[in-house]
mmCIF file of C-alpha atoms in Angstrom:
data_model
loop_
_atom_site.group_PDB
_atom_site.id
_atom_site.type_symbol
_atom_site.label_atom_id
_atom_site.label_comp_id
_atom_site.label_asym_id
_atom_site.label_seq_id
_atom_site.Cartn_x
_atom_site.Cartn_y
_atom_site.Cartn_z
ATOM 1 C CA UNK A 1 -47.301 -41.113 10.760
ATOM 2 C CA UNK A 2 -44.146 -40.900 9.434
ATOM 3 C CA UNK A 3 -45.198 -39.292 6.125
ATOM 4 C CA UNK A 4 -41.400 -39.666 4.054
ATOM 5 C CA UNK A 5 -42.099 -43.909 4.613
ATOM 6 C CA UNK A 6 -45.171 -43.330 4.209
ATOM 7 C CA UNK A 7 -44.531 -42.075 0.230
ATOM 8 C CA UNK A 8 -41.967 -44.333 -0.121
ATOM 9 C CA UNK A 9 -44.446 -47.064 0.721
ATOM 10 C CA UNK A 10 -46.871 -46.159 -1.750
ATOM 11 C CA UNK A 11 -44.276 -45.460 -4.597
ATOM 12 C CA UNK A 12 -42.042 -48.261 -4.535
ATOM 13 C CA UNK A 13 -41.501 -49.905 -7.537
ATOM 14 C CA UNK A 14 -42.592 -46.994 -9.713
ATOM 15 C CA UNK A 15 -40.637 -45.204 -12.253
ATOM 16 C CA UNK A 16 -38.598 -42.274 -11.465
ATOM 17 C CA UNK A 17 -39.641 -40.079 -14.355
ATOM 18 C CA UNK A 18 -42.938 -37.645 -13.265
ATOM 19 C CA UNK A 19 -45.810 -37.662 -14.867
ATOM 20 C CA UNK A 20 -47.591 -34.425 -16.059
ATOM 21 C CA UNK A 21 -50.699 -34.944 -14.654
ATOM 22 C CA UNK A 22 -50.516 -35.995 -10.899
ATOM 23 C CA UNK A 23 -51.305 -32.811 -10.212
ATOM 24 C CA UNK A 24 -54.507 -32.741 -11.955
ATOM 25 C CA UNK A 25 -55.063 -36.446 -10.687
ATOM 26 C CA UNK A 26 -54.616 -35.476 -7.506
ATOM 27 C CA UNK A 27 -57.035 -32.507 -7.638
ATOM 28 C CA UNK A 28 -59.607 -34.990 -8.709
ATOM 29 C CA UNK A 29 -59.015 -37.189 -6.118
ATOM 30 C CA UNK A 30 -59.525 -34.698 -3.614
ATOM 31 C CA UNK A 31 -63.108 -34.386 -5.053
ATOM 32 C CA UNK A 32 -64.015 -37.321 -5.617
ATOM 33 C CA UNK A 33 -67.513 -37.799 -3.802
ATOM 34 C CA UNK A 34 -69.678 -40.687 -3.435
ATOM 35 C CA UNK A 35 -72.316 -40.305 -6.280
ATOM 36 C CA UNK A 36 -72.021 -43.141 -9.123
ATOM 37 C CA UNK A 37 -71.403 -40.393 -11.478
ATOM 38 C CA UNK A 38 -68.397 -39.255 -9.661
ATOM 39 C CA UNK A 39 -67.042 -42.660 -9.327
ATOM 40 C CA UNK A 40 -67.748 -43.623 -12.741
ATOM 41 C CA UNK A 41 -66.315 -40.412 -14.501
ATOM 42 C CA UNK A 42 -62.756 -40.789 -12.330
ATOM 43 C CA UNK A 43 -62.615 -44.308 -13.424
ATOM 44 C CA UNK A 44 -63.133 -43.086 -16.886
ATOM 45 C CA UNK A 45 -60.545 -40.756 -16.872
ATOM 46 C CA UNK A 46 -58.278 -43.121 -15.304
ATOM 47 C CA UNK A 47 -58.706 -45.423 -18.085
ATOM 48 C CA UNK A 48 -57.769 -42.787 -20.590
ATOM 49 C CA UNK A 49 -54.211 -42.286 -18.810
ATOM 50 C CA UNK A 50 -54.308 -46.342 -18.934
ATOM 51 C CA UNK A 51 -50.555 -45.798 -20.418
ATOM 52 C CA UNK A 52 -49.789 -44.166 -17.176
ATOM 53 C CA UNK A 53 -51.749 -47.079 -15.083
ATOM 54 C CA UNK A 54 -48.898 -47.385 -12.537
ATOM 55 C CA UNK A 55 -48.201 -43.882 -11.785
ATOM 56 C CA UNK A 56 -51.932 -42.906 -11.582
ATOM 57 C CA UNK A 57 -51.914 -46.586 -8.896
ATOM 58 C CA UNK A 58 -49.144 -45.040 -7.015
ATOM 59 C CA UNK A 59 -50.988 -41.470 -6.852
ATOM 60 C CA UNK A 60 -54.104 -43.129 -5.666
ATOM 61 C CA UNK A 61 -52.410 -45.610 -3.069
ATOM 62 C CA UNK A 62 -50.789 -42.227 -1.264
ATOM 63 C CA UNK A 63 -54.001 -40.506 -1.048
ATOM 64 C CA UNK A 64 -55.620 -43.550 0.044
ATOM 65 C CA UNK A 65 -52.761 -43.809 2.672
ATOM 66 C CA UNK A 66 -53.133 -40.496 3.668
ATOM 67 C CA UNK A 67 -56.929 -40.581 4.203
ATOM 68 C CA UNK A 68 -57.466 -40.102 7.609
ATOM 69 C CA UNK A 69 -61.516 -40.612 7.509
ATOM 70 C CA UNK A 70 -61.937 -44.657 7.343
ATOM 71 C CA UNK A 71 -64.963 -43.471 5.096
ATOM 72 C CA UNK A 72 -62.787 -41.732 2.659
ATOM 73 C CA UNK A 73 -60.246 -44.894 2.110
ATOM 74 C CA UNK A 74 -63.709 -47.015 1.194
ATOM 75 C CA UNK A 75 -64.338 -44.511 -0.949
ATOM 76 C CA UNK A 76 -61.227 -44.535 -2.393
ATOM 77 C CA UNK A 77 -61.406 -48.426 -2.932
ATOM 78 C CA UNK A 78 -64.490 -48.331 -4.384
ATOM 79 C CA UNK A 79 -63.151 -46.130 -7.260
ATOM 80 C CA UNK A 80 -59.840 -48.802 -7.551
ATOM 81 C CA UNK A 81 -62.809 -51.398 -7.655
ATOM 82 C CA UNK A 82 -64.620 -49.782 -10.642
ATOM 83 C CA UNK A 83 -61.153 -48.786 -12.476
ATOM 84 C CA UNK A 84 -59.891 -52.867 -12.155
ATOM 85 C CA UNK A 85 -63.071 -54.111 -13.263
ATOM 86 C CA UNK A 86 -63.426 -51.662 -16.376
ATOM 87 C CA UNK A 87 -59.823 -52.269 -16.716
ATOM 88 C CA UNK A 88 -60.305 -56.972 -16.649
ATOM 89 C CA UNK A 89 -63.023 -56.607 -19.068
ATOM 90 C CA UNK A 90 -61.203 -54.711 -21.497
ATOM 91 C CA UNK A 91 -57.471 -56.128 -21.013
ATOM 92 C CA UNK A 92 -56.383 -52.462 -19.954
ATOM 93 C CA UNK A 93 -52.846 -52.345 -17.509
ATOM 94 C CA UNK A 94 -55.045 -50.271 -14.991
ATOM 95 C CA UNK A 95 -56.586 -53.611 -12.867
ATOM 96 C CA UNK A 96 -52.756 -55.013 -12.544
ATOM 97 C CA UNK A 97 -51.332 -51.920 -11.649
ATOM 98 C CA UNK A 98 -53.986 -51.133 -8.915
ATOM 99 C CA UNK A 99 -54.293 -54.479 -7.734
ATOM 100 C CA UNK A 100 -50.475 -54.647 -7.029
ATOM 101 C CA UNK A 101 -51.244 -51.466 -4.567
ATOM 102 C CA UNK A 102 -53.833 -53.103 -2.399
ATOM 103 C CA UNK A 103 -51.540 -55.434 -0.286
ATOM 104 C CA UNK A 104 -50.525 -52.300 0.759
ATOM 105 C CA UNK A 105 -53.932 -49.786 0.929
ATOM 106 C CA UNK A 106 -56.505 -52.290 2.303
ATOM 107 C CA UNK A 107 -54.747 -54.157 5.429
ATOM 108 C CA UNK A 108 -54.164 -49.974 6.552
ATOM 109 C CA UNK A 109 -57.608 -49.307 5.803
ATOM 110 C CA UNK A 110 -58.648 -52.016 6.984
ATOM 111 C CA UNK A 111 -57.023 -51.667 10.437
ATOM 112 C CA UNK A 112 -58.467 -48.147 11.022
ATOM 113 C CA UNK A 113 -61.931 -49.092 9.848
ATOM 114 C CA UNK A 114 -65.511 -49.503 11.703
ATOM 115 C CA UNK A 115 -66.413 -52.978 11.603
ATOM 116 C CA UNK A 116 -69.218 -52.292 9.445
ATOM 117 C CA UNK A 117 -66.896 -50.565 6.820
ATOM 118 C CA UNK A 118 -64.253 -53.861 7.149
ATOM 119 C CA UNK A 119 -67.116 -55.984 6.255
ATOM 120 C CA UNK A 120 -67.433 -53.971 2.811
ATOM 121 C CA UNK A 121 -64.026 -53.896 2.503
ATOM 122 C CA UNK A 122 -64.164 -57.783 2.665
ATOM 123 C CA UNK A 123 -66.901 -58.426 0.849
ATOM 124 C CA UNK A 124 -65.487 -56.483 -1.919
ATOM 125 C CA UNK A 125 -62.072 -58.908 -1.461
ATOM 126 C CA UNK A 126 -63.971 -61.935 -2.504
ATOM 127 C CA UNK A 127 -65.772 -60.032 -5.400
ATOM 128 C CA UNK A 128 -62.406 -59.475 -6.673
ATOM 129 C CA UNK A 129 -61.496 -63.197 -6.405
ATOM 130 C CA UNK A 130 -64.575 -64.567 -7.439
ATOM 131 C CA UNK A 131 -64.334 -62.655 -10.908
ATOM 132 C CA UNK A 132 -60.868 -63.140 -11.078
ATOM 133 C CA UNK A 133 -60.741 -58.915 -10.759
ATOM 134 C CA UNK A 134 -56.907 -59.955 -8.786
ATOM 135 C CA UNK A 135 -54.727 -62.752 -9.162
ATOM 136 C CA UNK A 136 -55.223 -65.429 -6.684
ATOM 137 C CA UNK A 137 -52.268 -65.496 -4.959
ATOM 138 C CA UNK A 138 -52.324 -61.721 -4.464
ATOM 139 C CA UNK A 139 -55.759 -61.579 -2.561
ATOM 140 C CA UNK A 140 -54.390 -64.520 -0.489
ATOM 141 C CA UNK A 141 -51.624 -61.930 0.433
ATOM 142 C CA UNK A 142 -54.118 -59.168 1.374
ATOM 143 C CA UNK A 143 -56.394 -62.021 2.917
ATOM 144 C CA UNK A 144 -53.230 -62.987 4.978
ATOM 145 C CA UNK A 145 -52.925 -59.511 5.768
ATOM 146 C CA UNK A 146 -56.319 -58.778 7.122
ATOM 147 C CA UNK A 147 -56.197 -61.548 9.635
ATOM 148 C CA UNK A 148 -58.499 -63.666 7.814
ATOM 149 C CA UNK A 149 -58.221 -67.501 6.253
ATOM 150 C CA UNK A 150 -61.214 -66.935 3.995
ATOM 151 C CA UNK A 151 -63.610 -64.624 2.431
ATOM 152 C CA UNK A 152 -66.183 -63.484 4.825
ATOM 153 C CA UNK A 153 -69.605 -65.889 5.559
ATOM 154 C CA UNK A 154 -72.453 -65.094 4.348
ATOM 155 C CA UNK A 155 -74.424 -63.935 7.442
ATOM 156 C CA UNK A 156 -71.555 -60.951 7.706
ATOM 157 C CA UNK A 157 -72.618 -57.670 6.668
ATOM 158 C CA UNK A 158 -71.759 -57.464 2.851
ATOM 159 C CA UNK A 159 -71.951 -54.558 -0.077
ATOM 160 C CA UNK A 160 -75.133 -54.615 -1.974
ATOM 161 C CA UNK A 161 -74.574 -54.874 -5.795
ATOM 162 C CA UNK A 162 -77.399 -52.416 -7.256
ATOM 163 C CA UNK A 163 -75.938 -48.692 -6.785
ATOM 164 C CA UNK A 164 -79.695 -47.680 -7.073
ATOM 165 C CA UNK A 165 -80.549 -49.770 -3.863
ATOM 166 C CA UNK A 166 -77.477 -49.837 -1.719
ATOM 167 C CA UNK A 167 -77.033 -47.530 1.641
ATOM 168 C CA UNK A 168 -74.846 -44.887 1.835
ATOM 169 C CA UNK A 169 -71.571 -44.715 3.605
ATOM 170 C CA UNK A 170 -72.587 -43.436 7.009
ATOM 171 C CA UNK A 171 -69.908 -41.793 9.511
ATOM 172 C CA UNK A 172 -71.272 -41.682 13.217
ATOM 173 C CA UNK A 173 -75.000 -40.479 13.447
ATOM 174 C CA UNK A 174 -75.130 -38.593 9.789
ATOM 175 C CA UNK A 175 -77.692 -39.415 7.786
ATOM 176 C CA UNK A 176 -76.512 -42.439 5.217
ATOM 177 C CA UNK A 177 -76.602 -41.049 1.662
ATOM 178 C CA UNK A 178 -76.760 -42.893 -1.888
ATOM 179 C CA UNK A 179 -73.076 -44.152 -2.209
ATOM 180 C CA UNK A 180 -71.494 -45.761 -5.762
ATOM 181 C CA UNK A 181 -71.989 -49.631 -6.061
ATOM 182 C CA UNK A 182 -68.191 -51.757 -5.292
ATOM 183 C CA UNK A 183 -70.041 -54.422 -7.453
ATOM 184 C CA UNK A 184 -70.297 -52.638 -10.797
ATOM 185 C CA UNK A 185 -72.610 -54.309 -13.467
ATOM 186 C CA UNK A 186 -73.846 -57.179 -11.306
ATOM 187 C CA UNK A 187 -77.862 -57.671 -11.592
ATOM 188 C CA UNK A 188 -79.781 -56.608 -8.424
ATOM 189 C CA UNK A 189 -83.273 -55.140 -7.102
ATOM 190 C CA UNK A 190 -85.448 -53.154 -9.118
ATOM 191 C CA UNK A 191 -85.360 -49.051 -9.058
ATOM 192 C CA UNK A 192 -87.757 -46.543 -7.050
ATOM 193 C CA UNK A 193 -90.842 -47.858 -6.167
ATOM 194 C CA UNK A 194 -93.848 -45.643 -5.849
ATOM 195 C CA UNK A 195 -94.944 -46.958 -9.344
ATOM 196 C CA UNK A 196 -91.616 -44.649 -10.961
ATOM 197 C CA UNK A 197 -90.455 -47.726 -12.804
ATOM 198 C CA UNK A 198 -86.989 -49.864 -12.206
ATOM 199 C CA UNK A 199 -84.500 -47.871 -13.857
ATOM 200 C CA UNK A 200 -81.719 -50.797 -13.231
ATOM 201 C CA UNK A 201 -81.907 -51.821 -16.853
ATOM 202 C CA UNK A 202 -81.439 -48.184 -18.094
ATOM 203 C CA UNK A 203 -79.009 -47.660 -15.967
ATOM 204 C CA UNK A 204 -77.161 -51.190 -17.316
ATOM 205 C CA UNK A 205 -77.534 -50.136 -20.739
ATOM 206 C CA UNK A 206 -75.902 -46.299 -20.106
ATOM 207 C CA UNK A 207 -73.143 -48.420 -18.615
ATOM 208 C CA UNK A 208 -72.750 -50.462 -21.665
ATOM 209 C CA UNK A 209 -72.282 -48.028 -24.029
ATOM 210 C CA UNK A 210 -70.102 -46.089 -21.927
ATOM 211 C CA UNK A 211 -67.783 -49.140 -21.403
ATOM 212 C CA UNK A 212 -67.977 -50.604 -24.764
ATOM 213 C CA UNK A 213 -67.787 -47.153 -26.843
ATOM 214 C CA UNK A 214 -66.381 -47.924 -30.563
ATOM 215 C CA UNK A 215 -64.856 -44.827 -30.628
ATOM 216 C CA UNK A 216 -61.463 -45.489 -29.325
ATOM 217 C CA UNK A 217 -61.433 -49.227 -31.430
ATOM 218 C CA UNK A 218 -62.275 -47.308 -35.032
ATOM 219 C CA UNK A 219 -59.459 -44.591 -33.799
ATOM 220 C CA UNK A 220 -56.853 -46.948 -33.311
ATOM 221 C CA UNK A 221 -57.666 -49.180 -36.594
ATOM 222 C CA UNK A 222 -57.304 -46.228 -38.438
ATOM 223 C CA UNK A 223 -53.923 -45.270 -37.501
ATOM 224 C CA UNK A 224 -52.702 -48.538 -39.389
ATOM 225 C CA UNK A 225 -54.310 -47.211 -42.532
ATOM 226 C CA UNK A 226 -51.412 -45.675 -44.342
ATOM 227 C CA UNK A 227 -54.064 -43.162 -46.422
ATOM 228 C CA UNK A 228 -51.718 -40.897 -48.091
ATOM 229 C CA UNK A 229 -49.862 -44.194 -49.866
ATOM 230 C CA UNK A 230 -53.529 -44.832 -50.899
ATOM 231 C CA UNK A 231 -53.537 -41.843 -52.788
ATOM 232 C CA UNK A 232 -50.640 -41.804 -54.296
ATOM 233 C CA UNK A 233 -50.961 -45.373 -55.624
ATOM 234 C CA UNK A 234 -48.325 -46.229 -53.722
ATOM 235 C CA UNK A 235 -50.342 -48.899 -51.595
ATOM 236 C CA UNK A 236 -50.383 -52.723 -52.936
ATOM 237 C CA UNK A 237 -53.864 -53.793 -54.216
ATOM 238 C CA UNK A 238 -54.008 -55.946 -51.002
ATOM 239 C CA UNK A 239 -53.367 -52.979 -48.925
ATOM 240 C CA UNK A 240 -56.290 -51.320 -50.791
ATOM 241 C CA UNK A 241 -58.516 -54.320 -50.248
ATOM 242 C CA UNK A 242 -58.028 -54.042 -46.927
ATOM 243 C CA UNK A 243 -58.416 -50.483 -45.949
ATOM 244 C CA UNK A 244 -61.836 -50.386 -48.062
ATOM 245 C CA UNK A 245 -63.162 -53.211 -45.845
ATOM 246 C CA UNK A 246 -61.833 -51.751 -42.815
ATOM 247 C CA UNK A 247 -63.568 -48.642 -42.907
ATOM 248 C CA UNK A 248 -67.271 -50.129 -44.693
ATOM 249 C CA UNK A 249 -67.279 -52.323 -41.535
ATOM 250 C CA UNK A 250 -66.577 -49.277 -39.358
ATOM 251 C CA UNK A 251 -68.935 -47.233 -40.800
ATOM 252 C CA UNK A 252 -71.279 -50.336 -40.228
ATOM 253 C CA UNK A 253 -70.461 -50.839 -36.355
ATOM 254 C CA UNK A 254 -70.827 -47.092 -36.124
ATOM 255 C CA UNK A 255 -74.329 -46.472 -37.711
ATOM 256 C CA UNK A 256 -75.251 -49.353 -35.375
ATOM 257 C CA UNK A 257 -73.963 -47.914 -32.304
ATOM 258 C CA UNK A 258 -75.674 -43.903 -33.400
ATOM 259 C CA UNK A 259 -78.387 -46.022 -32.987
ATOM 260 C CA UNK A 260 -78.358 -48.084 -29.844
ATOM 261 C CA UNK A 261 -77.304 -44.555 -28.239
ATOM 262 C CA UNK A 262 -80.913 -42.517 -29.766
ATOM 263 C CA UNK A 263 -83.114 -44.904 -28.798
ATOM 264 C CA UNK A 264 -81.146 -45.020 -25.430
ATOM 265 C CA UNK A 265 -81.843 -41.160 -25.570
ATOM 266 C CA UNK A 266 -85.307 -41.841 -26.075
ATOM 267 C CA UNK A 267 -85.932 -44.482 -23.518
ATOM 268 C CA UNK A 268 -83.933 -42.219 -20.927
ATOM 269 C CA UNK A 269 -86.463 -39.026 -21.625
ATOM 270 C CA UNK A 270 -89.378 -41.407 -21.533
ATOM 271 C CA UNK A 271 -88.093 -42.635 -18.157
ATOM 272 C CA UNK A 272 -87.202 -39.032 -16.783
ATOM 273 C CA UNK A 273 -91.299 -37.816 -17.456
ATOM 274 C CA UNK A 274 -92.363 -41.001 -16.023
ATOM 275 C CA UNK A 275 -90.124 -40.281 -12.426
ATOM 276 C CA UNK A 276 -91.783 -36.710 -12.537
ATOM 277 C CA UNK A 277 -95.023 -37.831 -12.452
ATOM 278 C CA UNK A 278 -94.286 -40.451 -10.169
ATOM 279 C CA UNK A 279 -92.763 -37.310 -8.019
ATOM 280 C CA UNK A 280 -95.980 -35.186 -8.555
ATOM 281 C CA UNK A 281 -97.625 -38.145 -6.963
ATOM 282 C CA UNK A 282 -95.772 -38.438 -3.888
ATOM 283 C CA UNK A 283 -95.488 -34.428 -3.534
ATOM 284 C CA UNK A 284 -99.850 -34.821 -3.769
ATOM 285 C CA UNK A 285 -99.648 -37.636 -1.118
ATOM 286 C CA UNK A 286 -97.049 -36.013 1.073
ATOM 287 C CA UNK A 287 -99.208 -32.899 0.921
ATOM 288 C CA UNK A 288 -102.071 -34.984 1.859
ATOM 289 C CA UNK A 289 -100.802 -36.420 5.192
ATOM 290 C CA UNK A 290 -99.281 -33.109 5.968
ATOM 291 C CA UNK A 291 -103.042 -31.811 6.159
ATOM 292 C CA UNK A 292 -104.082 -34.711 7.888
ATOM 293 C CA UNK A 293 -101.704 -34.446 10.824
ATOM 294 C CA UNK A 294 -102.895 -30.372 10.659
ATOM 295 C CA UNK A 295 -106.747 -31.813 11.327
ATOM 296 C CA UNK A 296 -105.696 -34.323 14.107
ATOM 297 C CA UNK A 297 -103.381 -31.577 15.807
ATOM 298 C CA UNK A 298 -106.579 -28.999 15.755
ATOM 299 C CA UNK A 299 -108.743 -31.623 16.958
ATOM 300 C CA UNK A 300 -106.163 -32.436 19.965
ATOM 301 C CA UNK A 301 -105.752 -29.045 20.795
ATOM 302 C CA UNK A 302 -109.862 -28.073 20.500
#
């Protein structure tokens, strides 16, 4: 591949002035794996750089294009899938500026994918259309682009939404291993079984928290609070007014969310002793049929 097109593929349209932390965006990149946690904790730090949305886009569409494991550009997408869904709900630049990439990143991917991994790919097209993730007439572009009129039917192979549930990616023979969910907050299937409790609505409520932190609001509502005028008397009565009831109703949404978070502690720790016993138990029964097949080996060989 000619890699100097290849760049100028992935960058066009951007702005000419660098940006300090490619590097360090890159690095991540690079080891990104397929845990939830690592997906999740990219997208997060994507969304902090939100005023850099197209330049971190551009960085991510080159490493996508330069992914030569099909299973590596999924992964890829499936981090631009939780960074433009974050990124819709709140009304961050980051879902425009990584959509606008994947007219580009998905037919490639696409192209050099196993059919199993083009029917995620796919399925994760219409998710993005069906929740209005991408504009219409840009996933009719990457539709056009893939070969295909429509989204996918129903009988073709699609993602599952519950990250707890869904198979890994799988290259050749390997063993599949857990793999992040493309369809990020959707309801599914219940957790473990073995009578360890479903920990999907745990899991949902981490996710809320984490997405709807008040931290970030209350920082930017204070910066329009002109305190120091405030203290010199300086500040019209209105002004005043206005700060006081700013801040009470912070401190308000604040105490609320301490809250929500310690019980969310406590629920967690109740939930982490209840998958150790539920561990002990299988460990007991595991041990069990390991002795069994020990007694029906000796009685085969007597």
């Amino acid at each position: 591949r000619d890699d100097t097109s290849h760049r100028s593929r992935a960058w066009s349209g951007s702005s000419t002035m660098p940006w300090s932390k490619e590097k360090d965006f890159r690095e991540k990149l690079s080891k990104l794996s397929e845990s939830q946690q690592s997906i999740q904790t990219l997208s997060h730090w994507v969304a902090f750089h939100k005023a850099n949305a197209a330049h971190a886009a551009n960085v991510w569409a080159d490493e996508a294009q330069r992914a030569a494991d099909p299973h590596r550009q999924l992964l890829l997408v499936y981090l631009a899938n939780d960074v433009m869904q974050n990124s819709r709900r709140k009304g961050t630049p980051c879902a425009d500026a990584f959509a606008s990439q994947m007219a580009t990143v998905l037919p490639a991917a696409h192209a050099a994918a196993t059919p199993t991994v083009r029917a995620k790919l796919e399925r994760l097209l219409s998710i993005w259309e069906e929740r209005a993730v991408m504009p219409a007439p840009q996933v009719a572009e990457v539709r056009a682009a893939l070969g295909g009129e429509g989204p996918p039917p129903a009988s073709a192979p699609a993602v599952p939404p519950d990250s707890q549930q869904a198979a890994g990616l799988q290259a050749g023979g390997q063993q599949k291993r857990p793999r992040p969910a493309d369809d990020a907050g959707a309801g599914g299937g219940g957790g473990g079984g073995g009578g360890g409790g479903s920990t999907v609505p745990l899991l949902q409520a981490l996710e809320r928290l984490t997405d709807d932190s008040s931290l970030d609001v209350v920082a930017a509502e204070r910066d329009k609070v002109d305190v120091v005028a405030i203290e010199r008397g300086e500040a019209a009565p209105a002004e005043v007014a206005a700060a006081t009831s700013l801040l009470a109703g912070q401190r308000k949404r604040l105490a609320t969310e301490l809250e929500q978070r310690r019980q969310l502690i406590l629920a967690l720790a109740a939930a982490c002793e209840a998958q150790h016993a539920c561990c002990a138990k299988l460990q007991a029964s595991a041990g069990e049929a390991e002795a069994l097949v020990a007694r029906i080996e000796a009685w085969r060989g007597a």
